Tab-separated table of C-alpha atoms and ligand atoms in Angstrom:
chain	number	residue	atom	x	y	z
A	1	MET	CA	-23.549	-84.390	-53.696
A	2	ASN	CA	-24.914	-86.737	-56.370
A	3	ASP	CA	-23.818	-86.402	-59.986
A	4	LYS	CA	-26.800	-85.493	-62.187
A	5	VAL	CA	-24.752	-83.314	-64.599
A	6	PHE	CA	-25.755	-85.253	-67.723
A	7	ALA	CA	-29.377	-85.926	-66.763
A	8	LYS	CA	-30.446	-82.733	-68.601
A	9	PRO	CA	-29.728	-81.816	-72.248
A	10	ILE	CA	-26.114	-80.651	-72.638
A	11	LYS	CA	-24.822	-78.764	-75.663
A	12	LYS	CA	-21.269	-77.901	-74.640
A	13	GLN	CA	-18.147	-80.037	-74.457
A	14	PHE	CA	-17.131	-81.592	-71.128
A	15	GLU	CA	-15.451	-79.100	-68.755
A	16	PHE	CA	-14.128	-79.245	-65.192
A	17	ASP	CA	-16.364	-76.334	-64.193
A	18	GLU	CA	-18.209	-75.526	-60.951
A	19	GLU	CA	-21.077	-77.890	-61.687
A	20	VAL	CA	-18.691	-80.830	-62.259
A	21	ALA	CA	-16.423	-79.876	-59.331
A	22	ALA	CA	-19.377	-79.849	-56.896
A	23	VAL	CA	-20.219	-83.500	-57.665
A	24	PHE	CA	-16.759	-84.676	-58.723
A	25	ASP	CA	-15.998	-87.169	-55.931
A	26	ASP	CA	-19.330	-88.934	-56.542
A	27	MET	CA	-18.812	-88.751	-60.344
A	28	LEU	CA	-15.387	-90.406	-60.141
A	29	GLN	CA	-16.473	-93.161	-57.780
A	30	ARG	CA	-19.382	-94.001	-60.081
A	31	SER	CA	-17.576	-93.428	-63.409
A	32	VAL	CA	-14.163	-95.021	-62.899
A	33	PRO	CA	-14.342	-98.772	-62.231
A	34	PHE	CA	-12.351	-99.710	-59.113
A	35	TYR	CA	-11.493	-96.032	-58.564
A	36	LYS	CA	-10.774	-96.644	-54.850
A	37	GLU	CA	-8.556	-99.641	-55.668
A	38	SER	CA	-6.591	-97.654	-58.264
A	39	GLN	CA	-6.137	-94.906	-55.657
A	40	LYS	CA	-4.974	-97.446	-53.056
A	41	ILE	CA	-2.408	-98.949	-55.409
A	42	THR	CA	-1.209	-95.441	-56.342
A	43	GLU	CA	-0.897	-94.607	-52.627
A	44	PHE	CA	1.068	-97.803	-51.945
A	45	PHE	CA	3.704	-97.115	-54.610
A	46	ALA	CA	3.767	-93.388	-53.809
A	47	LEU	CA	4.521	-94.075	-50.129
A	48	LYS	CA	7.312	-96.496	-51.072
A	49	GLN	CA	8.884	-93.804	-53.234
A	50	LEU	CA	8.749	-90.897	-50.776
A	51	GLN	CA	11.727	-90.496	-48.433
A	52	GLU	CA	12.510	-87.646	-45.997
A	53	GLY	CA	12.785	-84.403	-47.986
A	54	GLY	CA	11.184	-85.964	-51.079
A	55	VAL	CA	9.039	-84.052	-53.553
A	56	ALA	CA	5.851	-85.357	-55.190
A	57	TYR	CA	3.546	-83.743	-57.736
A	58	ASP	CA	-0.039	-84.762	-58.520
A	59	LEU	CA	-0.913	-83.374	-61.970
A	60	GLY	CA	-4.641	-82.731	-62.316
A	61	CYS	CA	-5.170	-83.252	-58.576
A	62	SER	CA	-8.873	-82.202	-58.804
A	63	THR	CA	-10.315	-82.223	-55.262
A	64	ALA	CA	-7.020	-83.585	-53.797
A	65	THR	CA	-8.510	-86.858	-52.487
A	66	LEU	CA	-5.394	-88.831	-53.394
A	67	LEU	CA	-2.882	-86.376	-51.902
A	68	ILE	CA	-4.913	-86.129	-48.693
A	69	ASN	CA	-4.873	-89.932	-48.346
A	70	ILE	CA	-1.111	-90.008	-49.013
A	71	SER	CA	-0.436	-87.213	-46.515
A	72	ARG	CA	-2.393	-89.042	-43.805
A	73	LYS	CA	-0.204	-92.141	-44.197
A	74	LEU	CA	3.121	-90.418	-44.849
A	75	LYS	CA	5.648	-91.089	-42.073
A	76	THR	CA	8.422	-88.899	-43.500
A	77	GLY	CA	8.620	-85.172	-44.180
A	78	ALA	CA	7.986	-84.873	-47.913
A	79	THR	CA	6.543	-82.019	-49.990
A	80	LEU	CA	3.242	-82.826	-51.674
A	81	VAL	CA	2.182	-80.503	-54.498
A	82	GLY	CA	-1.184	-80.667	-56.252
A	83	LEU	CA	-1.616	-78.820	-59.551
A	84	ASP	CA	-4.854	-78.144	-61.389
A	85	ASN	CA	-6.089	-75.392	-63.714
A	86	SER	CA	-9.724	-75.561	-62.558
A	87	GLU	CA	-10.304	-73.033	-59.771
A	88	ALA	CA	-13.604	-74.765	-58.953
A	89	MET	CA	-11.750	-78.042	-58.289
A	90	LEU	CA	-9.101	-76.273	-56.215
A	91	GLU	CA	-11.772	-74.623	-54.036
A	92	GLN	CA	-13.099	-78.087	-53.141
A	93	ALA	CA	-9.526	-79.314	-52.639
A	94	ARG	CA	-8.674	-76.433	-50.265
A	95	LYS	CA	-11.814	-77.057	-48.182
A	96	LYS	CA	-10.945	-80.752	-47.854
A	97	CYS	CA	-7.276	-80.062	-46.979
A	98	GLU	CA	-8.433	-77.631	-44.292
A	99	ALA	CA	-10.925	-80.154	-42.863
A	100	PHE	CA	-8.309	-82.953	-42.791
A	101	LYS	CA	-5.504	-80.589	-41.661
A	102	ALA	CA	-3.494	-81.931	-44.606
A	103	ASP	CA	-0.216	-80.188	-45.399
A	104	ILE	CA	-0.437	-79.996	-49.195
A	105	GLU	CA	0.625	-77.194	-51.561
A	106	LEU	CA	-2.171	-76.548	-54.039
A	107	GLU	CA	-1.546	-74.383	-57.084
A	108	ASN	CA	-3.715	-73.183	-59.909
A	109	ALA	CA	-1.379	-73.949	-62.805
A	110	ASP	CA	-1.247	-75.386	-66.289
A	111	ILE	CA	0.666	-78.663	-65.985
A	112	LEU	CA	2.083	-78.079	-69.491
A	113	GLU	CA	3.696	-74.752	-68.548
A	114	TYR	CA	4.698	-75.379	-64.923
A	115	ASP	CA	8.306	-75.008	-63.834
A	116	TYR	CA	8.828	-78.289	-61.921
A	117	LYS	CA	11.479	-78.740	-59.229
A	118	GLU	CA	13.561	-81.916	-59.213
A	119	ALA	CA	11.131	-84.560	-57.906
A	120	ASP	CA	10.991	-88.145	-56.665
A	121	LEU	CA	7.459	-88.869	-57.766
A	122	PHE	CA	4.855	-87.707	-60.250
A	123	ILE	CA	1.260	-88.916	-60.239
A	124	SER	CA	-1.351	-88.138	-62.870
A	125	ASN	CA	-4.544	-90.134	-62.610
A	126	TYR	CA	-7.065	-89.814	-65.475
A	127	THR	CA	-5.533	-86.514	-66.642
A	128	LEU	CA	-3.093	-87.230	-69.532
A	129	GLN	CA	-6.124	-88.361	-71.555
A	130	PHE	CA	-7.347	-84.731	-71.479
A	131	ILE	CA	-4.049	-83.379	-72.888
A	132	ARG	CA	-4.108	-83.020	-76.686
A	133	PRO	CA	-2.178	-85.924	-78.253
A	134	LEU	CA	0.170	-83.543	-80.098
A	135	ILE	CA	1.517	-82.143	-76.841
A	136	ARG	CA	0.987	-85.130	-74.515
A	137	GLU	CA	4.432	-86.548	-75.276
A	138	GLU	CA	6.087	-83.177	-74.544
A	139	LEU	CA	4.456	-83.207	-71.104
A	140	VAL	CA	5.656	-86.750	-70.381
A	141	LYS	CA	9.194	-85.707	-71.466
A	142	LYS	CA	8.998	-82.771	-69.071
A	143	ILE	CA	7.897	-85.107	-66.267
A	144	SER	CA	10.717	-87.540	-66.988
A	145	SER	CA	13.363	-84.810	-67.137
A	146	SER	CA	12.143	-83.381	-63.802
A	147	LEU	CA	12.448	-86.750	-62.038
A	148	LYS	CA	15.581	-87.937	-60.230
A	149	LYS	CA	17.144	-91.145	-61.557
A	150	GLY	CA	15.040	-94.010	-60.196
A	151	GLY	CA	12.103	-91.611	-59.861
A	152	VAL	CA	8.621	-92.907	-60.526
A	153	PHE	CA	5.655	-91.707	-62.573
A	154	ILE	CA	2.311	-93.322	-61.697
A	155	PHE	CA	-0.540	-92.602	-64.092
A	156	SER	CA	-4.025	-93.962	-64.700
A	157	GLU	CA	-5.902	-93.704	-67.972
A	158	LYS	CA	-8.989	-94.798	-69.827
A	159	VAL	CA	-7.597	-97.049	-72.609
A	160	ILE	CA	-8.743	-98.299	-75.994
A	161	SER	CA	-8.038	-101.482	-77.948
A	162	HIS	CA	-6.975	-101.408	-81.598
A	163	HIS	CA	-8.878	-104.657	-82.103
A	164	SER	CA	-12.187	-103.167	-83.223
A	165	LYS	CA	-14.468	-105.963	-81.912
A	166	LEU	CA	-12.694	-106.048	-78.562
A	167	ASN	CA	-12.805	-102.241	-78.345
A	168	LYS	CA	-16.586	-102.266	-78.944
A	169	ASP	CA	-17.017	-104.943	-76.268
A	170	LEU	CA	-14.844	-103.042	-73.770
A	171	ILE	CA	-17.054	-99.972	-74.231
A	172	GLU	CA	-20.201	-102.094	-73.811
A	173	CYS	CA	-18.728	-103.619	-70.644
A	174	TYR	CA	-17.938	-100.113	-69.335
A	175	TYR	CA	-21.459	-98.837	-70.063
A	176	ALA	CA	-22.920	-101.852	-68.227
A	177	PHE	CA	-20.762	-100.794	-65.245
A	178	LYS	CA	-22.109	-97.228	-65.492
A	179	LYS	CA	-25.699	-98.482	-65.586
A	180	GLU	CA	-25.023	-100.549	-62.454
A	181	GLN	CA	-23.814	-97.337	-60.825
A	182	GLY	CA	-27.224	-95.760	-61.482
A	183	TYR	CA	-26.503	-93.751	-64.638
A	184	SER	CA	-29.286	-93.846	-67.250
A	185	GLU	CA	-28.718	-94.628	-70.932
A	186	TYR	CA	-29.457	-90.939	-71.643
A	187	GLU	CA	-26.837	-89.680	-69.137
A	188	ILE	CA	-24.272	-92.142	-70.542
A	189	MET	CA	-24.862	-91.033	-74.147
A	190	GLN	CA	-24.852	-87.340	-73.290
A	191	LYS	CA	-21.536	-87.646	-71.436
A	192	ARG	CA	-20.093	-89.715	-74.282
A	193	GLU	CA	-20.896	-86.851	-76.705
A	194	ALA	CA	-19.552	-84.172	-74.370
A	195	LEU	CA	-16.265	-86.093	-74.012
A	196	GLU	CA	-15.818	-86.600	-77.783
A	197	ASN	CA	-12.448	-85.080	-78.827
A	198	VAL	CA	-11.906	-83.832	-75.251
A	199	LEU	CA	-10.910	-87.155	-73.676
A	200	VAL	CA	-8.593	-88.903	-76.163
A	201	PRO	CA	-7.477	-92.294	-74.823
A	202	TYR	CA	-4.472	-94.297	-76.034
A	203	SER	CA	-4.116	-98.065	-75.943
A	204	GLU	CA	-2.113	-99.751	-73.176
A	205	ASP	CA	0.772	-100.296	-75.645
A	206	GLU	CA	0.709	-96.683	-76.853
A	207	ASN	CA	0.942	-95.416	-73.272
A	208	ILE	CA	3.895	-97.717	-72.554
A	209	LYS	CA	5.649	-96.713	-75.801
A	210	MET	CA	5.082	-93.030	-75.002
A	211	ALA	CA	6.670	-93.437	-71.548
A	212	LYS	CA	9.672	-95.264	-73.014
A	213	ASN	CA	10.098	-92.629	-75.788
A	214	CYS	CA	10.099	-89.929	-73.134
A	215	GLY	CA	13.038	-91.196	-71.073
A	216	PHE	CA	11.537	-93.877	-68.801
A	217	SER	CA	13.552	-97.103	-68.726
A	218	HIS	CA	10.579	-99.241	-67.728
A	219	CYS	CA	6.790	-98.945	-67.820
A	220	GLU	CA	4.099	-101.486	-67.058
A	221	VAL	CA	0.478	-101.836	-66.022
A	222	VAL	CA	-0.077	-102.618	-62.346
A	223	PHE	CA	-3.870	-102.601	-62.448
A	224	ARG	CA	-6.434	-102.926	-65.232
A	225	TRP	CA	-10.180	-103.396	-65.470
A	226	ALA	CA	-11.536	-103.544	-69.058
A	227	ASN	CA	-10.788	-100.056	-70.450
A	228	PHE	CA	-9.179	-98.453	-67.374
A	229	ALA	CA	-5.531	-98.974	-66.419
A	230	THR	CA	-2.923	-97.793	-63.926
A	231	PHE	CA	0.695	-97.629	-65.126
A	232	ILE	CA	4.020	-97.255	-63.362
A	233	ALA	CA	6.945	-95.786	-65.280
A	234	ILE	CA	10.432	-95.823	-63.743
A	235	LYS	CA	13.202	-93.454	-64.834
B	301	SAM	C1	-10.283	-86.552	-64.473
B	301	SAM	S1	-9.675	-85.266	-63.536
B	301	SAM	C2	-8.416	-86.003	-62.534
B	301	SAM	C3	-8.902	-86.840	-61.416
B	301	SAM	C4	-7.986	-86.951	-60.212
B	301	SAM	N1	-6.602	-87.060	-60.581
B	301	SAM	C5	-8.420	-88.115	-59.360
B	301	SAM	O1	-7.816	-89.189	-59.463
B	301	SAM	O2	-9.406	-87.965	-58.617
B	301	SAM	C6	-8.664	-84.303	-64.578
B	301	SAM	C7	-8.189	-83.023	-63.903
B	301	SAM	O3	-7.145	-82.462	-64.686
B	301	SAM	C8	-7.295	-81.057	-64.704
B	301	SAM	N2	-6.587	-80.572	-65.904
B	301	SAM	C9	-6.863	-80.853	-67.201
B	301	SAM	N3	-5.958	-80.240	-68.019
B	301	SAM	C10	-5.101	-79.554	-67.205
B	301	SAM	C11	-3.970	-78.724	-67.442
B	301	SAM	N4	-3.524	-78.476	-68.674
B	301	SAM	N5	-3.336	-78.184	-66.362
B	301	SAM	C12	-3.780	-78.431	-65.103
B	301	SAM	N6	-4.834	-79.221	-64.820
B	301	SAM	C13	-5.495	-79.772	-65.854
B	301	SAM	C14	-8.804	-80.828	-64.700
B	301	SAM	O4	-9.149	-79.548	-64.242
B	301	SAM	C15	-9.272	-81.953	-63.785
B	301	SAM	O5	-9.403	-81.539	-62.447
B	302	PRE	O1	-17.538	-91.054	-67.556
B	302	PRE	C1	-16.806	-91.372	-68.483
B	302	PRE	O2	-17.253	-91.697	-69.605
B	302	PRE	C2	-15.376	-91.434	-68.277
B	302	PRE	O3	-14.623	-91.609	-69.181
B	302	PRE	C3	-14.870	-91.255	-66.928
B	302	PRE	C4	-14.047	-90.052	-66.677
B	302	PRE	C5	-12.553	-90.301	-66.840
B	302	PRE	O4	-12.114	-91.347	-67.273
B	302	PRE	O5	-11.802	-89.359	-66.551
B	302	PRE	C6	-14.363	-88.903	-67.534
B	302	PRE	C7	-14.603	-87.657	-67.051
B	302	PRE	C8	-14.724	-87.388	-65.598
B	302	PRE	O6	-13.629	-86.668	-65.183
B	302	PRE	C9	-14.678	-88.590	-64.796
B	302	PRE	C10	-14.340	-89.787	-65.277
């Protein structure tokens, strides 16, 4: 289905509700530049990390597109767990897993409260940005302490620049991308307002510093387009 969520007047803040879940795959492909490429790079490093008996979590798995793609390419027996606290997203995810016969554990859970098993891999694409800054670092510490030594955390985020002119230009560049994807000026502005104080992006440096403060020995960007980046942190 096509995303027309912000084509009508919206008064509430952005939510991952039924209306968003129903159009989510289209929304992401048209709202995240190089979304498929960032998924492919995530898949590549995820598959390298997963050995027989390995455990991987996708935090904020939404409709499970990424885990389904990983499961289809996985040659070893590993446990794939997708967590999300939007039941509407999980309904879509379950339907897709059923259709693709993908062996994935999906749980309705708050990623901040979840009791993680020892894992080899964590993924969280475009989700940390929705976690309040005050508790974001606690979550990343929890992820790091649940990983085995040498374990990997792959995460993608919208990012800002602390150079004000460059930041303004990055946003302009992103809105030009959205227009090319068929979103109107009105839809872009409405979504911008709905995301205000809900999606709180950090800069590339702040994300790397956060990972290092939380127990990762190394963190770097493996893919970036303007204000969207994919990071790999290694314990
Ligand atoms: C932008 S979407 C993630 C997109 C997805 N990872 C992908 O690459 O297609 C963010 C997801 O995080 C979920 N989410 C946000 N806060 C959460 C929390 N505290 N616990 C669990 N899920 C959460 C939302 O319901 C939503 O599905
Ligand atoms: O559309 C925007 O303005 C975005 O920031 C894109 C973004 C994201 O980065 O997570 C925001 C919300 C939706 O979940 C999909 C994509």
